[in-house]
Amino acid sequence: MKAYKRLTIGLLTLQGDFERHRHQLELLGAGSRDVRLPSDLESLDGLIIPGGESTTMSILMDRFDLRRPLLAFARRHPVYGTCAGMIMLAKNIENNISGVKPLGLLDIDVDRNGYGRQIYSFEDELEVHLNGLPKKIKAAFIRAPRITRLGKGVQVLADYRKEPVFVRQNNILASSFHTELGDDMTVIKYFADNFFS
Ligand code: GLN
């Protein structure tokens, strides 16, 4: 039994789909805490930025003065972003007409809603490669961002239709799809097992 209960992971609860992440952390036996204010980051071990709407997230991040504290936190702690969370972690956003300001912690560029209107949202199986081992998981793409540029230091953990959709750069983990909606705990376990020493 791993000592997950030693971990307390923050959930950025400005907006979006954070309850399912909380549920998965509970199933794992890890603690969680809502993060809305800079002081909420104190003594956390890591952070999850959920899916949702990056436009709103970006605005609220500034309104709550969270941007600088989040950047400082991410220098020393693991951060995992799903979907809108991945958009917020990216370096650049293509055709950024809504003026979302990403954190720039992960050396990728993204196209918001890059999977297009026709396939707005869908679920499919894909193969993740975690610690060298392939494993099939179900992935939910919900108005998902597409990675359009991959920096040199970014490791690809899964492709979908020959494009990267799940990536890691040092202490930053990001997926264009949701990993928290079903019963599969593969990704949250990978995060908890490999990002905290
Ligand atoms: N399309 C949304 C955005 O741009 C992300 C969707 C999601 O997080 N499921 O922020």
Short mmCIF file of N, CA, C and O and ligand atoms in Angstrom, two decimals, residues 51-54 83-84 87 112-113 142-143 178, ligand 1:
data_model
loop_
_atom_site.label_atom_id
_atom_site.label_comp_id
_atom_site.label_asym_id
_atom_site.label_seq_id
_atom_site.Cartn_x
_atom_site.Cartn_y
_atom_site.Cartn_z
N GLY A 51 -10.32 20.51 -16.15
CA GLY A 51 -10.93 20.98 -17.39
C GLY A 51 -12.01 21.99 -17.07
O GLY A 51 -12.43 22.12 -15.91
N GLY A 52 -12.47 22.68 -18.06
CA GLY A 52 -13.49 23.71 -17.85
C GLY A 52 -13.43 24.68 -19.00
O GLY A 52 -13.42 24.28 -20.16
N GLU A 53 -13.33 25.94 -18.67
CA GLU A 53 -13.30 26.97 -19.71
C GLU A 53 -12.10 27.87 -19.43
O GLU A 53 -12.10 28.63 -18.46
N SER A 54 -11.11 27.76 -20.29
CA SER A 54 -9.86 28.47 -20.00
C SER A 54 -10.04 30.00 -20.02
O SER A 54 -9.31 30.71 -19.33
N CYS A 83 -7.18 19.12 -20.12
CA CYS A 83 -8.02 19.88 -21.06
C CYS A 83 -7.82 21.39 -20.88
O CYS A 83 -6.77 21.90 -21.23
N ALA A 84 -8.78 22.13 -20.34
CA ALA A 84 -8.55 23.57 -20.12
C ALA A 84 -7.32 23.77 -19.23
O ALA A 84 -6.59 24.75 -19.39
N ILE A 87 -4.42 23.81 -21.42
CA ILE A 87 -4.35 25.11 -22.13
C ILE A 87 -3.68 26.14 -21.21
O ILE A 87 -2.81 26.90 -21.64
N ARG A 112 -7.01 25.77 -28.99
CA ARG A 112 -8.21 25.48 -28.18
C ARG A 112 -9.29 24.91 -29.10
O ARG A 112 -9.45 25.34 -30.21
N ASN A 113 -10.03 23.97 -28.62
CA ASN A 113 -11.09 23.34 -29.41
C ASN A 113 -10.55 22.81 -30.74
O ASN A 113 -11.27 22.77 -31.73
N ILE A 142 -13.36 16.47 -24.61
CA ILE A 142 -14.52 17.35 -24.53
C ILE A 142 -14.09 18.75 -24.98
O ILE A 142 -13.40 19.46 -24.25
N ARG A 143 -14.44 19.11 -26.17
CA ARG A 143 -13.95 20.35 -26.79
C ARG A 143 -12.45 20.50 -26.49
O ARG A 143 -11.97 21.49 -25.95
N HIS A 178 -9.88 14.28 -20.73
CA HIS A 178 -10.20 14.12 -19.31
C HIS A 178 -9.85 12.70 -18.89
O HIS A 178 -10.15 11.75 -19.59
N1 GLN B 1 -12.49 24.18 -24.89
C1 GLN B 1 -12.27 24.51 -23.53
C2 GLN B 1 -11.36 25.72 -23.40
O1 GLN B 1 -10.93 26.23 -24.34
C3 GLN B 1 -11.67 23.33 -22.79
C4 GLN B 1 -12.67 22.21 -22.64
C5 GLN B 1 -12.44 21.32 -21.47
O2 GLN B 1 -11.69 21.64 -20.55
N2 GLN B 1 -13.13 20.22 -21.46
O3 GLN B 1 -11.08 26.19 -22.34
#
